[in-house]
Amino acid sequence: MALGAGILVSDSLFSDATSLLWLAGAWGITFLLAIILHFSSRYERRMLFGTVVFLNMALLGGILYLAEREMVRLDWPEEESVYIGTIIDVPHRKPKTMQAVVEVEQMRAVADTVWQKVGRRIMLYWMPDSIQGELECGNRVCFRANVSRPVSDADFSGFDYGLYLERQGIGGTAVAYVGQWQKLDTERPLSLRLRALLWREEIVDSFRSWGLKGEVLAVVSALTVGDKSELTRELKDSYTAAGTSHILALSGTHIVLLAMIVSWMLFPLRYFRGGKQMTGVLVVLFLWLFAFLSGLSPSVIRAVVMYSLCVVATVVSEDRFSAVSSVSLAAFLMLVYRPMYLFDVSFQLSYVAVLSLLVIYPSVERLFHCRWKLANYVWQTIALSFAAQLGTLPFVLCYFGTFPTYFLLANLVVTPLSVVILGLSLVCLVCGSFSWLLKGLEWAVLLLNGTMKWVQGLSGSQITSVYFSPFQAWLFALALIFVLLYVARRSAKRLIGSLCCLNLLVATFLIERFTPAEDYLYFTRAGIYTKRERNVSRLLSDGSIYQIKELRVVLADDVRWRNKQTKERFPLDYVYICRGFRGSVKDLNELFRIKHIVFDDSLNENFKEQLKRECETAGLAYVDIGETGSYAVMIK
């Protein structure tokens, strides 16, 4: 908790690395003070010792976070430059380009011959070139492009893509057009992660050689090795509406299922002396092998680390809270390794889900017991799904604003079918792809997909647009924690704490309900939008002239306003000039009485500068959204 608090505070307060030395000095002081207090035998100083240690861990979190952030950021040249790098990701096909993460090794100016060391990662988009062939994971490439941090339009969309990439360890984006990139013959020694990704591609190719295709291939690839490139938007939406989208992303669920399958296979070892410990070791080794075959993705590594520590805890300790301590230790170690994991939504959801299963599930599961094994299985599955959904609910409503209504029903089917699909896939990979095994695998996937689509089609299958602010999500989580503490040990203070949080939560909803919502007009993405709270609508007009209450706006993205004449100029509040515009500010000024001109980021830079000079000559106010990504005007 202290480490995470330090990371959050550093992200909020420190925009650059100038504070790194101050934090390091403060950390050294608190470290020495903690040692002095530790050897002090005075009992009344115990609270001071705890406070100093907490502060020391918070400072450590801040230092690690700032150091990692500086390893990602770089002041890229404003002009086009030449770069050499290695593709460290499996390329993905986009509508017009290919996309992959490239580790940039060197760069130089176009007119220069001196190379500079870089050591940063970027997201590269390149146009396919039949002459150069296809780029693959591990290939080295030389390209000429303009690398920059993506423009943030968080004010409009609520999502800062540049910040998201930075927290993934990616410092910029670039586009290389045909003729501006070349595949190099020299190869760099493959890292362990690159070898793992290539192994994963070979496994997916094996699935294709079995004759799997379409949605069957997509689900098998996602469930077994975490390759989601074949998943369609419709299939993802079906699983999301059913509340089972977690099954399509390798996570703790898959690790637990695989551990169960391997434990069943190794069950005879338990009859020998030390068999329990040997089974745990073999299961952990298998899971690390699976993590390698799945490409060493962070979510899988996170889950395997958690499971490994839990196995160690169960072997060396009989304390029933050892699993919770193991999960906390796993989170601590991963945050020390990469502090930016804290901002990863999957990181947050996975740890909260596991903690919910460890804390909430036992209380729910003991509410019902039956002598029928089938009834017990159904109840245990319901209890597991309920515990995970309840624990992650504040985060889900904060990030996604949706809630699957029939998640309990869907998970009754997902769990057994996932075991069948994983088991059959592993048997086919190890023993051979027999036709009857492949038929069973195909039927299981088709049944799983059909069930998810059926659940999606049920009336009211998904509650949408129920967003919590971060403050509301924390209030809801605190209320839930107080309730769980009250259930564990009844106390009036805990009940009052829960009621206070719930009342404050209701008060925030009432304030939002009775606070008049403001309407805004947004110029962004070469379009004109209206926005109220989170509801966004794009305006459409055949004539490119819009009347929004008292505002009059023109979208200039074609040649229709060139060389036109009028007897009387039409009054306009805004002209939004985007890619495709042909003409000049003079042409527009002869047709309209313009108050403001907005320039889109899609315009050619030289053309944009020419238009700006025309605005200055004519005395027109203008705004360039190249740095902000959008421009907002309140509609009164």
XYZ file of C-alpha atoms in Angstrom:
636
model
C 0.000 0.000 0.000
C 2.830 2.387 0.835
C 4.664 1.612 -2.407
C 1.507 2.160 -4.457
C 0.708 5.395 -2.624
C 4.160 6.741 -3.455
C 3.704 5.863 -7.140
C 0.328 7.618 -7.280
C 1.607 10.751 -5.533
C 4.656 10.973 -7.810
C 2.489 10.625 -10.905
C 0.198 13.425 -9.689
C 2.765 15.917 -8.355
C 5.982 15.498 -10.359
C 5.844 16.225 -14.081
C 9.595 15.826 -14.648
C 12.621 14.135 -13.113
C 13.999 17.207 -11.305
C 12.534 15.933 -8.039
C 14.301 12.577 -8.295
C 17.362 13.709 -6.325
C 15.215 15.274 -3.602
C 13.208 12.064 -3.275
C 16.398 10.009 -3.138
C 17.770 12.236 -0.351
C 14.522 11.998 1.621
C 14.528 8.217 1.162
C 18.053 7.986 2.580
C 17.079 10.086 5.613
C 13.978 7.993 6.364
C 15.990 4.780 5.895
C 18.581 5.848 8.489
C 15.851 7.059 10.836
C 14.024 3.716 10.523
C 17.221 1.841 11.452
C 17.748 4.072 14.492
C 14.159 3.616 15.638
C 14.318 -0.138 15.039
C 17.142 -0.549 17.521
C 15.431 1.709 20.012
C 13.853 -0.343 22.797
C 11.277 2.267 23.836
C 7.784 0.880 23.321
C 6.105 4.263 22.837
C 8.126 4.858 19.646
C 6.586 1.921 17.785
C 4.036 4.148 15.974
C 6.799 6.510 14.882
C 8.784 3.566 13.522
C 5.806 2.333 11.502
C 5.148 5.807 10.120
C 8.784 6.224 9.043
C 8.827 2.814 7.343
C 5.583 3.608 5.507
C 7.050 6.943 4.345
C 10.266 5.211 3.290
C 8.350 2.739 1.109
C 6.271 5.562 -0.385
C 9.433 7.462 -1.301
C 10.860 4.283 -2.841
C 7.733 3.958 -4.997
C 8.071 7.546 -6.158
C 11.766 7.105 -7.010
C 11.190 3.896 -8.971
C 8.278 5.424 -10.859
C 10.150 8.590 -11.885
C 13.199 6.559 -12.913
C 11.103 4.262 -15.106
C 9.222 7.171 -16.649
C 12.498 8.817 -17.648
C 13.543 5.572 -19.336
C 10.463 5.897 -21.561
C 10.360 9.616 -22.355
C 12.580 11.288 -24.942
C 12.557 14.651 -26.698
C 12.186 13.369 -30.248
C 13.362 15.628 -33.122
C 10.608 17.772 -34.597
C 11.736 17.076 -38.160
C 11.882 13.741 -39.959
C 14.852 11.595 -38.965
C 16.287 8.188 -39.806
C 15.931 5.406 -37.226
C 17.150 1.821 -36.846
C 15.296 -0.553 -34.582
C 14.094 -4.094 -33.918
C 10.483 -5.251 -34.028
C 9.764 -6.715 -30.587
C 6.094 -7.511 -31.092
C 3.995 -9.567 -33.471
C 2.863 -7.158 -36.247
C -0.884 -6.516 -36.373
C -2.805 -5.615 -39.507
C -4.736 -2.358 -39.491
C -7.119 -1.134 -42.226
C -4.330 0.563 -44.221
C -1.118 -0.139 -42.303
C 0.755 -2.674 -40.220
C 1.487 -1.969 -36.562
C 4.121 -3.239 -34.133
C 6.269 -2.102 -31.225
C 9.818 -1.244 -32.302
C 12.790 -0.829 -29.991
C 14.708 2.073 -31.525
C 18.452 1.560 -31.223
C 19.906 4.491 -33.180
C 18.818 7.665 -34.935
C 20.314 10.450 -37.030
C 19.170 13.497 -38.959
C 18.334 12.966 -42.614
C 21.270 15.106 -43.761
C 23.661 13.777 -41.108
C 25.895 10.703 -40.954
C 26.466 10.515 -37.194
C 24.258 8.012 -35.373
C 23.023 8.618 -31.829
C 22.107 5.926 -29.341
C 18.399 5.937 -28.387
C 17.216 2.863 -26.471
C 13.474 3.727 -26.506
C 10.367 1.934 -27.703
C 7.840 3.367 -30.133
C 4.657 2.223 -31.835
C 5.450 2.087 -35.547
C 2.836 2.064 -38.321
C 4.112 1.277 -41.806
C 2.563 0.976 -45.241
C 3.014 -2.537 -46.724
C 5.594 -2.662 -49.506
C 5.627 -5.616 -51.909
C 9.290 -4.965 -52.742
C 10.482 -5.097 -49.131
C 8.219 -7.987 -48.186
C 6.652 -8.510 -44.761
C 8.216 -7.567 -41.452
C 8.098 -10.113 -38.639
C 8.874 -10.231 -34.964
C 12.657 -10.002 -34.482
C 13.392 -8.260 -37.807
C 15.566 -5.145 -37.836
C 14.280 -2.211 -39.851
C 15.573 1.181 -40.950
C 12.916 3.818 -41.472
C 12.482 7.559 -41.959
C 9.656 9.143 -40.012
C 8.598 11.826 -37.599
C 8.383 10.308 -34.104
C 6.220 12.129 -31.576
C 4.077 11.515 -28.542
C 0.432 10.997 -29.571
C -1.793 14.035 -29.163
C -4.045 13.648 -26.143
C -7.756 14.265 -26.610
C -8.615 13.128 -23.083
C -10.820 16.201 -22.636
C -13.024 14.969 -25.482
C -12.869 11.173 -25.302
C -11.810 10.749 -21.670
C -8.851 8.617 -22.811
C -5.264 9.852 -23.035
C -3.692 7.550 -25.632
C -0.245 9.096 -25.226
C -0.275 8.535 -21.463
C -1.561 4.988 -21.993
C 1.355 4.180 -24.317
C 3.825 5.766 -21.901
C 2.598 3.528 -19.104
C 3.082 0.565 -21.437
C 6.720 1.595 -21.879
C 6.223 3.173 -25.331
C 7.578 6.694 -25.784
C 6.066 7.745 -29.123
C 4.419 6.816 -32.406
C 5.507 7.130 -36.032
C 4.255 6.368 -39.543
C 6.588 5.101 -42.275
C 5.180 5.327 -45.803
C 6.086 3.215 -48.823
C 9.696 3.869 -49.758
C 10.544 5.193 -46.298
C 11.394 1.889 -44.640
C 13.737 -0.980 -45.423
C 14.197 -4.405 -43.904
C 17.792 -4.976 -42.779
C 19.646 -8.235 -43.327
C 21.506 -8.045 -40.030
C 19.744 -9.724 -37.118
C 20.093 -8.916 -33.446
C 20.279 -11.847 -30.987
C 16.739 -12.666 -29.921
C 15.770 -11.948 -26.336
C 13.873 -14.461 -24.245
C 10.607 -12.584 -24.818
C 11.091 -12.510 -28.603
C 11.780 -16.236 -28.621
C 8.610 -16.754 -26.610
C 6.560 -14.717 -29.100
C 7.964 -16.738 -32.003
C 7.051 -19.959 -30.182
C 3.545 -18.627 -29.714
C 3.256 -17.908 -33.444
C 4.333 -21.484 -34.216
C 1.641 -22.833 -31.892
C -1.029 -20.693 -33.599
C 0.230 -21.973 -36.966
C -0.234 -25.492 -35.607
C -3.862 -24.650 -34.805
C -4.332 -23.494 -38.401
C -2.742 -26.691 -39.715
C -5.336 -28.673 -37.762
C -8.027 -27.073 -39.872
C -9.303 -24.687 -37.207
C -10.566 -21.408 -38.624
C -12.910 -18.500 -37.991
C -14.305 -18.062 -34.512
C -13.102 -21.522 -33.441
C -9.486 -20.612 -34.226
C -9.923 -17.212 -32.559
C -11.200 -18.634 -29.263
C -8.704 -21.519 -29.114
C -5.794 -19.134 -29.793
C -7.009 -16.682 -27.152
C -7.703 -19.328 -24.514
C -4.483 -21.275 -24.902
C -1.697 -18.838 -25.829
C -3.335 -15.420 -25.502
C -3.305 -14.531 -29.219
C -6.351 -12.274 -29.693
C -5.573 -11.117 -33.229
C -8.263 -13.392 -34.724
C -11.053 -12.197 -32.423
C -13.735 -10.149 -34.159
C -15.478 -7.143 -32.606
C -18.792 -9.028 -32.583
C -17.301 -11.978 -30.700
C -15.663 -9.707 -28.133
C -18.955 -7.866 -27.609
C -20.759 -11.167 -26.976
C -18.358 -12.190 -24.223
C -18.388 -8.688 -22.716
C -22.191 -8.585 -22.564
C -22.198 -12.023 -20.923
C -19.657 -10.932 -18.310
C -17.046 -13.486 -19.418
C -14.594 -11.348 -21.408
C -11.867 -12.267 -18.908
C -11.762 -15.742 -20.413
C -10.490 -14.332 -23.735
C -7.448 -12.726 -22.106
C -4.858 -14.910 -20.427
C -5.079 -14.178 -16.733
C -5.393 -15.790 -13.344
C -8.448 -17.760 -14.459
C -6.436 -19.684 -17.060
C -3.586 -20.268 -14.660
C -5.950 -21.730 -12.060
C -7.668 -23.936 -14.659
C -4.337 -25.200 -15.996
C -3.100 -25.818 -12.468
C -6.247 -27.863 -11.772
C -5.762 -29.942 -14.923
C -2.086 -30.637 -14.210
C -2.840 -31.387 -10.538
C -5.419 -33.977 -11.596
C -2.858 -35.578 -13.912
C -0.255 -35.673 -11.113
C -2.658 -36.748 -8.374
C -1.047 -40.241 -7.921
C 2.136 -38.549 -6.657
C 0.289 -37.575 -3.488
C 0.358 -41.200 -2.326
C 4.152 -41.048 -2.016
C 6.197 -39.370 0.652
C 6.755 -35.720 -0.247
C 4.302 -36.093 -3.101
C 2.390 -32.939 -2.186
C 5.519 -30.811 -2.398
C 6.623 -32.531 -5.608
C 3.205 -31.931 -7.192
C 3.373 -28.240 -6.302
C 6.862 -27.902 -7.811
C 5.881 -29.676 -11.045
C 2.712 -27.586 -11.404
C 4.709 -24.369 -10.957
C 7.311 -25.511 -13.524
C 4.556 -26.340 -16.007
C 2.931 -22.939 -15.488
C 6.227 -21.146 -16.162
C 6.621 -23.220 -19.332
C 3.097 -22.193 -20.313
C 3.961 -18.547 -19.600
C 6.901 -18.859 -21.993
C 4.790 -20.490 -24.718
C 2.169 -17.748 -24.375
C 4.702 -15.022 -25.118
C 5.601 -13.984 -21.540
C 2.784 -11.453 -21.439
C 2.641 -9.331 -18.248
C -0.784 -10.687 -17.258
C 0.407 -14.308 -17.428
C 3.652 -13.582 -15.576
C 1.655 -11.755 -12.928
C -0.702 -14.699 -12.461
C 2.095 -17.294 -12.428
C 4.075 -15.273 -9.859
C 0.977 -15.084 -7.647
C 0.276 -18.798 -7.982
C 3.926 -19.730 -7.361
C 4.042 -17.719 -4.144
C 0.708 -19.183 -3.041
C 2.070 -22.718 -3.608
C 5.166 -21.884 -1.576
C 2.978 -20.420 1.175
C 0.738 -23.495 1.355
C 3.778 -25.771 1.549
C 5.681 -23.885 4.263
C 2.766 -22.455 6.253
C -0.599 -23.610 7.543
C -1.796 -20.056 8.178
C -5.080 -19.574 6.319
C -4.103 -15.965 5.536
C -0.834 -16.996 3.860
C -2.498 -16.797 0.420
C -3.452 -13.145 0.994
C 0.109 -12.378 2.074
C 1.418 -14.165 -1.024
C -0.782 -12.105 -3.319
C 0.376 -8.918 -1.576
C 4.011 -9.978 -1.925
C 3.508 -10.731 -5.643
C 2.018 -7.263 -6.177
C 4.893 -5.661 -4.257
C 7.552 -7.469 -6.292
C 5.931 -6.612 -9.620
C 5.597 -2.937 -8.668
C 9.256 -2.832 -7.671
C 10.120 -4.382 -11.054
C 7.797 -2.096 -13.049
C 6.003 0.665 -11.088
C 3.830 1.570 -14.097
C 2.015 -1.750 -13.715
C -0.044 0.044 -11.062
C -1.879 2.019 -13.775
C -2.629 -1.073 -15.868
C -6.355 -1.831 -15.635
C -5.734 -5.573 -16.013
C -3.221 -5.412 -13.135
C -5.760 -3.743 -10.882
C -8.629 -6.035 -11.841
C -6.619 -9.237 -11.548
C -5.321 -8.519 -8.044
C -8.674 -7.265 -6.808
C -10.381 -10.331 -8.262
C -7.924 -12.696 -6.553
C -8.243 -10.896 -3.224
C -12.033 -11.024 -3.587
C -11.897 -14.774 -4.117
C -9.692 -15.203 -1.055
C -11.732 -12.904 1.204
C -15.328 -12.894 -0.064
C -15.701 -16.399 -1.528
C -15.350 -18.363 1.765
C -18.132 -16.315 3.392
C -20.466 -16.829 0.427
C -19.635 -20.494 -0.159
C -20.473 -21.582 3.386
C -24.034 -20.233 3.097
C -25.181 -23.349 1.249
C -24.168 -26.988 1.320
C -25.828 -30.052 -0.184
C -25.022 -33.760 -0.364
C -25.442 -33.671 -4.142
C -22.090 -32.991 -5.782
C -23.710 -31.344 -8.796
C -25.612 -28.908 -6.603
C -22.427 -28.106 -4.668
C -20.546 -27.517 -7.932
C -23.228 -25.145 -9.191
C -23.244 -23.232 -5.921
C -19.443 -23.009 -5.755
C -19.318 -21.682 -9.337
C -21.977 -19.105 -8.482
C -20.090 -18.112 -5.336
C -16.816 -17.721 -7.250
C -18.418 -15.561 -9.945
C -20.304 -13.482 -7.384
C -17.175 -12.857 -5.269
C -15.057 -11.823 -8.267
C -17.761 -9.564 -9.733
C -18.518 -7.937 -6.379
C -14.866 -7.161 -5.673
C -14.153 -5.735 -9.117
C -17.475 -3.882 -9.459
C -16.135 -0.431 -8.360
C -13.322 -0.667 -10.926
C -15.585 -1.947 -13.716
C -18.100 0.871 -13.219
C -15.305 3.446 -13.053
C -13.480 2.326 -16.206
C -16.220 0.834 -18.383
C -19.573 1.947 -16.984
C -21.212 -1.384 -17.827
C -22.501 -4.310 -15.819
C -23.414 -7.767 -17.229
C -26.753 -8.812 -15.773
C -26.515 -12.548 -16.429
C -22.880 -13.106 -15.472
C -23.805 -15.860 -12.993
C -25.638 -17.804 -15.688
C -22.842 -17.358 -18.243
C -20.089 -18.454 -15.845
C -21.876 -21.732 -15.142
C -21.122 -22.659 -18.742
C -17.785 -20.897 -19.216
C -15.872 -22.669 -16.452
C -16.459 -26.324 -17.509
C -16.166 -25.577 -21.230
C -12.913 -23.669 -20.652
C -11.495 -26.707 -18.857
C -12.551 -28.933 -21.775
C -11.087 -26.575 -24.407
C -7.802 -26.118 -22.546
C -7.512 -29.838 -21.837
C -8.218 -30.942 -25.414
C -5.844 -28.311 -26.819
C -3.019 -29.468 -24.557
C -3.632 -33.139 -25.412
C -3.607 -32.339 -29.143
C -0.370 -30.356 -28.816
C 1.377 -33.105 -26.815
C -0.097 -36.342 -28.189
C -1.189 -35.380 -31.689
C -4.197 -33.877 -33.414
C -6.510 -36.882 -33.738
C -9.665 -36.178 -35.726
C -12.047 -37.150 -32.916
C -10.199 -34.877 -30.465
C -10.365 -31.979 -32.920
C -14.069 -32.618 -33.446
C -14.662 -32.488 -29.703
C -12.594 -29.308 -29.447
C -14.582 -27.653 -32.242
C -17.923 -28.627 -30.701
C -16.864 -27.270 -27.291
C -15.853 -23.913 -28.801
C -19.026 -23.666 -30.881
C -21.131 -24.447 -27.795
C -19.239 -21.793 -25.785
C -19.632 -19.117 -28.470
C -23.283 -19.997 -29.039
C -24.058 -19.757 -25.333
C -22.386 -16.353 -25.020
C -24.321 -15.031 -28.021
C -27.554 -16.411 -26.557
C -26.871 -14.672 -23.228
C -26.101 -11.451 -25.101
C -29.458 -11.691 -26.859
C -31.435 -11.938 -23.611
C -33.476 -8.889 -22.652
C -31.466 -6.480 -20.488
C -28.286 -8.540 -20.774
C -26.105 -5.500 -20.099
C -26.575 -2.331 -18.080
C -24.644 0.487 -19.749
C -23.672 4.116 -19.093
C -23.479 3.687 -15.300
C -20.191 5.486 -14.683
C -18.542 6.054 -11.325
C -16.028 8.815 -10.845
C -12.767 7.708 -9.156
C -13.988 9.297 -5.893
C -17.309 7.432 -6.105
C -15.505 4.181 -6.878
C -13.350 4.594 -3.758
C -16.438 5.325 -1.652
C -18.160 2.213 -2.960
C -15.042 0.110 -2.315
C -14.729 1.436 1.260
C -18.406 0.713 1.911
C -17.867 -2.832 0.636
C -14.801 -3.298 2.860
C -16.740 -2.115 5.933
C -19.550 -4.546 5.109
C -17.103 -7.456 4.799
C -15.477 -6.510 8.106
C -18.914 -6.335 9.706
C -19.804 -9.804 8.396
C -16.519 -11.215 9.739
C -16.988 -9.603 13.138
C -20.097 -7.669 13.997
C -19.298 -4.193 15.238
C -21.370 -1.025 15.367
C -18.375 1.066 14.222
C -17.990 -0.990 11.046
C -21.689 -0.759 10.267
C -21.636 3.012 10.831
C -18.568 3.319 8.577
C -20.359 1.470 5.785
C -23.497 3.606 6.154
C -21.431 6.818 6.103
C -19.719 5.794 2.862
C -23.020 4.817 1.256
C -24.702 8.058 2.325
C -21.804 10.091 0.950
C -22.012 8.086 -2.284
C -25.729 8.812 -2.600
C -25.030 12.501 -1.911
C -22.570 12.642 -4.823
C -25.182 11.076 -7.115
C -27.786 13.632 -6.006
C -25.360 16.499 -6.601
C -24.692 15.216 -10.113
C -28.395 14.685 -10.726
C -29.435 18.212 -9.797
C -26.395 19.990 -11.228
C -27.304 21.274 -14.709
C -25.283 19.492 -17.368
C -23.357 21.747 -19.747
C -23.344 21.243 -23.521
C -20.129 21.620 -25.495
C -19.252 21.826 -29.160
C -16.016 20.000 -30.041
C -13.798 20.393 -33.082
C -11.710 17.223 -33.326
C -10.840 14.268 -35.569
C -11.855 16.247 -38.679
C -15.443 16.383 -37.440
C -17.802 18.489 -35.334
C -19.304 16.912 -32.219
C -21.643 17.843 -29.393
C -21.000 16.488 -25.909
C -23.032 16.410 -22.709
C -21.282 14.643 -19.852
C -20.190 11.340 -21.482
C -22.683 11.405 -24.354
C -21.031 12.341 -27.658
C -22.787 12.862 -31.009
C -21.290 13.733 -34.376
C -23.030 16.407 -36.429
C -23.791 15.668 -40.085
C -24.788 18.101 -42.809
C -24.853 17.911 -46.597
C -23.937 21.561 -46.904
C -21.124 21.617 -44.299
C -22.886 24.528 -42.525
C -24.152 23.877 -38.995
C -26.479 25.868 -36.737
C -26.136 24.842 -33.091
C -28.381 27.119 -31.063
C -26.709 30.549 -31.448
C -23.503 29.206 -33.016
C -22.905 29.017 -36.762
C -20.108 26.734 -37.896
C -18.627 25.653 -41.252
C -16.632 22.458 -41.799
C -14.096 23.165 -44.572
C -12.714 19.843 -45.794
C -13.175 20.014 -49.576
C -13.026 22.399 -52.551
C -16.587 23.728 -52.424
C -15.615 27.176 -51.074
C -12.925 27.938 -53.675
C -13.539 30.848 -56.095
C -17.097 31.444 -54.869
C -18.704 34.900 -54.756
C -21.570 36.468 -52.791
C -23.212 39.886 -52.507
C -23.346 39.824 -48.703
C -21.075 37.880 -46.397
C -22.729 35.307 -44.152
C -21.883 35.683 -40.421
C -19.996 32.713 -38.910
C -18.650 31.978 -35.449
C -16.191 29.245 -36.427
C -14.610 27.747 -39.542
C -13.017 24.341 -38.999
C -10.362 23.678 -41.675
C -9.350 20.011 -42.077
C -7.526 17.744 -44.517
C -9.076 17.931 -47.968
C -9.564 21.708 -47.883
C -8.505 23.364 -51.115
C -8.417 27.129 -51.240
C -7.315 29.973 -49.022
C -8.430 32.014 -46.036
C -9.066 34.841 -48.503
C -11.698 32.714 -50.301
C -13.467 32.040 -47.003
C -13.207 35.618 -45.814
C -14.914 36.875 -48.985
C -17.898 34.585 -48.330
C -18.213 34.775 -44.520
C -17.770 37.234 -41.652
C -15.574 34.934 -39.568
C -14.893 35.302 -35.846
C -12.567 32.317 -35.332
C -10.749 29.749 -37.472
C -9.782 26.312 -36.114
C -6.992 24.333 -37.811
C -7.061 20.535 -37.570
C -3.937 18.479 -36.940
C -4.510 16.531 -40.186
C -3.464 19.507 -42.330
C -0.078 19.551 -44.026
C 2.281 21.607 -41.869
C 3.470 23.885 -44.691
C -0.076 24.484 -45.875
C -1.181 25.182 -42.304
C 1.567 27.769 -41.808
C 0.513 29.475 -45.044
C -3.104 29.660 -43.822
C -1.967 31.063 -40.473
C -0.060 33.834 -42.191
C -3.217 34.684 -44.159
C -5.175 34.868 -40.885
C -2.626 37.247 -39.389
C -2.752 39.444 -42.467
C -6.570 39.555 -42.379
C -6.664 40.065 -38.604
C -8.569 36.809 -37.944
C -8.263 34.895 -34.678
C -7.235 31.248 -35.117
C -6.640 28.125 -33.012
C -4.347 25.178 -33.852
C -5.453 21.937 -32.173
C -2.258 20.122 -33.121
C -1.066 20.026 -29.501
C -4.376 19.577 -27.686
C -6.178 17.290 -30.130
C -9.496 19.097 -29.754
C -11.062 22.509 -29.221
C -14.190 22.946 -27.093
C -16.803 25.700 -27.068
C -19.590 25.874 -24.497
C -23.057 25.967 -26.054
C -25.235 28.468 -24.217
